[in-house]
């Protein structure tokens, strides 16, 4: 049995989108972070770090969204994580870029403006928001330029890098952000959002 443990977080959504795109048979188990369920003993046995998402396959468990998405595509023998070494490296490249750079800054803004309010953790740190917005806009411009000549991040074929990146970029819908300066990224975004896998993945969790 394959089971995904998660909450309404971008890291969980990456995995849900990948599972749905691959057509993997799985169960989804909600872990309510606001209630501290990620710190319960049963969950810590699956992930000692105490974070979601976690993928359970039989008696094995796996955490970190990138590792989960790569495993799922490998296990399914899917071209969404290509076997060709250079193409696969480009998938890794874009996944790393979003984890470390653009996704990080979008996550910072989302946490400050949405999560903190919903979790009653205080007011947004406007200094952090300003810094995150500056870097996010600069890096979104890089993505937009790249997508001017590419249907997807790694060429003409959808890969797990696109699903991974989409989960970060969809956060802009909740932020003070305009698509006007990023038409190529917006076209890519709409292309991904129209996929049935995205709608099915979103339906598994309740938006904050």
Coordinates of C-alpha atoms in Angstrom, one line a residue:
X1 CA 0.0 0.0 0.0
X2 CA 1.2 3.5 -0.8
X3 CA 0.1 6.3 1.5
X4 CA 0.9 10.0 1.6
X5 CA 0.8 11.9 4.9
X6 CA 0.4 15.6 4.4
X7 CA -1.4 18.9 5.0
X8 CA -2.2 21.9 2.9
X9 CA 1.4 22.9 2.2
X10 CA 3.2 23.3 -1.1
X11 CA 5.5 20.4 -0.3
X12 CA 2.5 18.1 0.1
X13 CA 0.9 19.4 -3.1
X14 CA 4.0 18.6 -5.1
X15 CA 3.6 15.0 -4.1
X16 CA -0.1 14.9 -4.7
X17 CA 0.2 16.4 -8.2
X18 CA 2.9 13.8 -9.0
X19 CA 0.9 10.9 -7.6
X20 CA -2.1 12.0 -9.6
X21 CA -0.2 12.6 -12.8
X22 CA 1.4 9.2 -12.6
X23 CA -1.9 7.5 -11.8
X24 CA -0.5 5.9 -8.7
X25 CA -2.9 4.0 -6.4
X26 CA -2.6 5.7 -3.0
X27 CA -4.4 6.8 0.1
X28 CA -4.0 10.3 1.5
X29 CA -3.9 10.9 5.3
X30 CA -4.3 14.4 6.6
X31 CA -1.8 15.5 9.3
X32 CA -3.2 18.6 11.0
X33 CA -0.1 20.8 11.6
X34 CA -2.2 23.4 13.5
X35 CA -3.1 20.6 16.0
X36 CA 0.5 19.4 16.3
X37 CA -0.3 16.0 14.9
X38 CA 3.2 16.0 13.2
X39 CA 4.7 15.8 16.7
X40 CA 2.8 12.6 17.8
X41 CA 4.9 9.5 18.4
X42 CA 3.2 7.5 15.6
X43 CA 4.1 10.1 13.1
X44 CA 7.6 10.6 14.3
X45 CA 8.3 6.9 13.7
X46 CA 7.6 7.7 10.0
X47 CA 9.6 10.9 9.9
X48 CA 11.8 11.8 12.9
X49 CA 12.0 15.4 11.6
X50 CA 8.3 15.8 12.4
X51 CA 7.3 17.4 9.0
X52 CA 5.0 16.6 6.1
X53 CA 4.9 15.2 3.5
X54 CA 5.8 11.6 4.2
X55 CA 5.3 8.7 1.8
X56 CA 4.7 5.3 3.2
X57 CA 5.2 2.3 0.9
X58 CA 4.7 -1.0 2.8
X59 CA 7.0 -0.9 5.8
X60 CA 9.2 1.8 4.3
X61 CA 8.8 5.6 4.7
X62 CA 10.3 8.5 2.9
X63 CA 10.3 12.2 3.6
X64 CA 11.4 15.3 1.7
X65 CA 9.2 16.2 -1.2
X66 CA 11.9 16.1 -3.9
X67 CA 12.9 12.6 -2.9
X68 CA 9.3 11.5 -2.8
X69 CA 8.6 12.9 -6.3
X70 CA 11.7 11.3 -7.8
X71 CA 11.0 8.0 -6.1
X72 CA 7.4 7.9 -7.4
X73 CA 8.4 8.6 -11.0
X74 CA 11.2 6.1 -10.8
X75 CA 8.9 3.4 -9.3
X76 CA 6.4 4.0 -12.1
X77 CA 9.0 3.9 -14.8
X78 CA 7.8 7.3 -16.0
X79 CA 9.3 9.6 -18.6
X80 CA 8.4 12.4 -16.3
X81 CA 11.8 11.7 -14.7
X82 CA 13.8 10.9 -17.8
X83 CA 16.4 8.2 -17.9
X84 CA 18.8 10.2 -20.2
X85 CA 21.5 11.5 -17.8
X86 CA 21.5 15.1 -19.1
X87 CA 17.8 15.5 -19.3
X88 CA 17.4 14.0 -15.8
X89 CA 20.1 16.4 -14.5
X90 CA 18.1 19.3 -16.0
X91 CA 15.0 18.1 -14.1
X92 CA 17.1 18.0 -10.9
X93 CA 18.5 21.5 -11.8
X94 CA 15.1 23.1 -11.9
X95 CA 13.8 21.3 -8.9
X96 CA 16.8 22.5 -7.0
X97 CA 16.4 26.0 -8.3
X98 CA 12.8 26.2 -7.0
X99 CA 13.7 24.6 -3.6
X100 CA 16.6 26.9 -2.9
X101 CA 15.7 30.1 -4.7
X102 CA 12.3 31.1 -6.2
X103 CA 10.3 28.6 -4.2
X104 CA 12.0 29.7 -1.0
X105 CA 11.1 33.3 -1.4
X106 CA 7.5 32.5 -2.4
X107 CA 7.2 30.3 0.6
X108 CA 8.5 33.1 2.8
X109 CA 5.8 35.5 1.6
X110 CA 3.1 32.8 1.9
X111 CA 4.1 32.0 5.4
X112 CA 4.2 35.6 6.5
X113 CA 0.9 36.6 4.8
X114 CA -1.2 33.5 5.0
X115 CA 0.1 30.8 7.4
X116 CA 0.8 33.2 10.3
X117 CA -2.6 34.7 10.1
X118 CA -4.4 31.4 9.9
X119 CA -2.4 29.9 12.7
X120 CA -2.7 33.1 14.8
X121 CA 1.1 33.5 15.0
X122 CA 1.1 37.3 14.9
X123 CA 1.4 39.9 12.2
X124 CA 3.5 39.5 9.0
X125 CA 7.1 40.5 9.2
X126 CA 7.1 43.2 6.6
X127 CA 10.9 43.4 6.3
X128 CA 11.0 39.7 5.5
X129 CA 8.1 40.1 3.0
X130 CA 9.9 43.0 1.2
X131 CA 13.1 41.0 0.9
X132 CA 11.3 37.9 -0.3
X133 CA 9.3 39.9 -2.9
X134 CA 12.4 41.5 -4.3
X135 CA 14.2 38.2 -4.9
X136 CA 11.0 36.4 -6.1
X137 CA 10.4 39.0 -8.8
X138 CA 14.0 38.9 -10.0
X139 CA 13.9 35.1 -10.2
X140 CA 10.5 34.9 -11.7
X141 CA 11.9 37.1 -14.6
X142 CA 14.6 34.4 -15.1
X143 CA 11.9 31.7 -15.3
X144 CA 9.8 33.8 -17.7
X145 CA 12.7 34.3 -20.1
X146 CA 13.5 30.6 -20.0
X147 CA 9.8 29.7 -20.8
X148 CA 9.8 32.0 -23.8
X149 CA 11.5 29.2 -25.7
X150 CA 10.3 26.2 -23.8
X151 CA 6.8 24.6 -23.5
X152 CA 7.8 23.1 -20.2
X153 CA 10.8 23.7 -17.9
X154 CA 12.9 20.9 -19.5
X155 CA 11.7 21.2 -23.1
X156 CA 8.6 19.9 -24.9
X157 CA 7.7 17.2 -22.3
X158 CA 6.1 17.6 -18.9
X159 CA 8.4 16.4 -16.1
X160 CA 8.1 16.2 -12.4
X161 CA 10.1 19.5 -12.4
X162 CA 7.0 21.3 -13.7
X163 CA 4.7 19.8 -11.1
X164 CA 7.2 20.6 -8.4
X165 CA 7.6 24.2 -9.6
X166 CA 3.8 24.7 -10.1
X167 CA 3.2 23.9 -6.4
X168 CA 5.4 26.8 -5.5
X169 CA 4.2 29.3 -8.1
X170 CA 0.5 28.8 -7.4
X171 CA 1.1 30.6 -4.1
X172 CA 1.2 33.9 -6.0
X173 CA -2.6 33.7 -6.2
X174 CA -2.6 34.6 -2.5
X175 CA 0.1 37.3 -2.7
X176 CA 0.5 40.9 -3.9
X177 CA 1.7 39.8 -7.3
X178 CA 0.9 40.6 -11.0
X179 CA 1.4 38.3 -13.9
X180 CA 1.6 41.2 -16.3
X181 CA 5.4 41.2 -16.5
X182 CA 5.6 37.4 -16.9
X183 CA 3.5 36.3 -19.9
X184 CA 5.5 33.2 -20.7
X185 CA 5.4 32.0 -17.1
X186 CA 1.7 32.7 -17.0
X187 CA 1.1 30.7 -20.2
X188 CA 3.1 27.8 -18.6
X189 CA 1.1 28.2 -15.4
X190 CA -2.2 28.0 -17.2
X191 CA -1.0 24.9 -19.1
X192 CA -0.1 23.1 -16.0
X193 CA -3.2 24.2 -14.0
X194 CA -5.5 22.9 -16.8
X195 CA -4.3 19.3 -16.2
X196 CA -6.8 16.9 -14.4
X197 CA -4.0 15.8 -12.1
X198 CA -3.8 19.3 -10.6
X199 CA -7.5 19.5 -9.9
X200 CA -7.6 16.0 -8.4
X201 CA -4.6 16.8 -6.2
X202 CA -6.1 20.0 -5.0
X203 CA -9.3 18.2 -4.1
X204 CA -7.5 16.1 -1.5
X205 CA -6.8 19.0 0.8
X206 CA -8.8 22.0 2.0
X207 CA -7.2 25.4 1.1
X208 CA -6.2 27.6 4.0

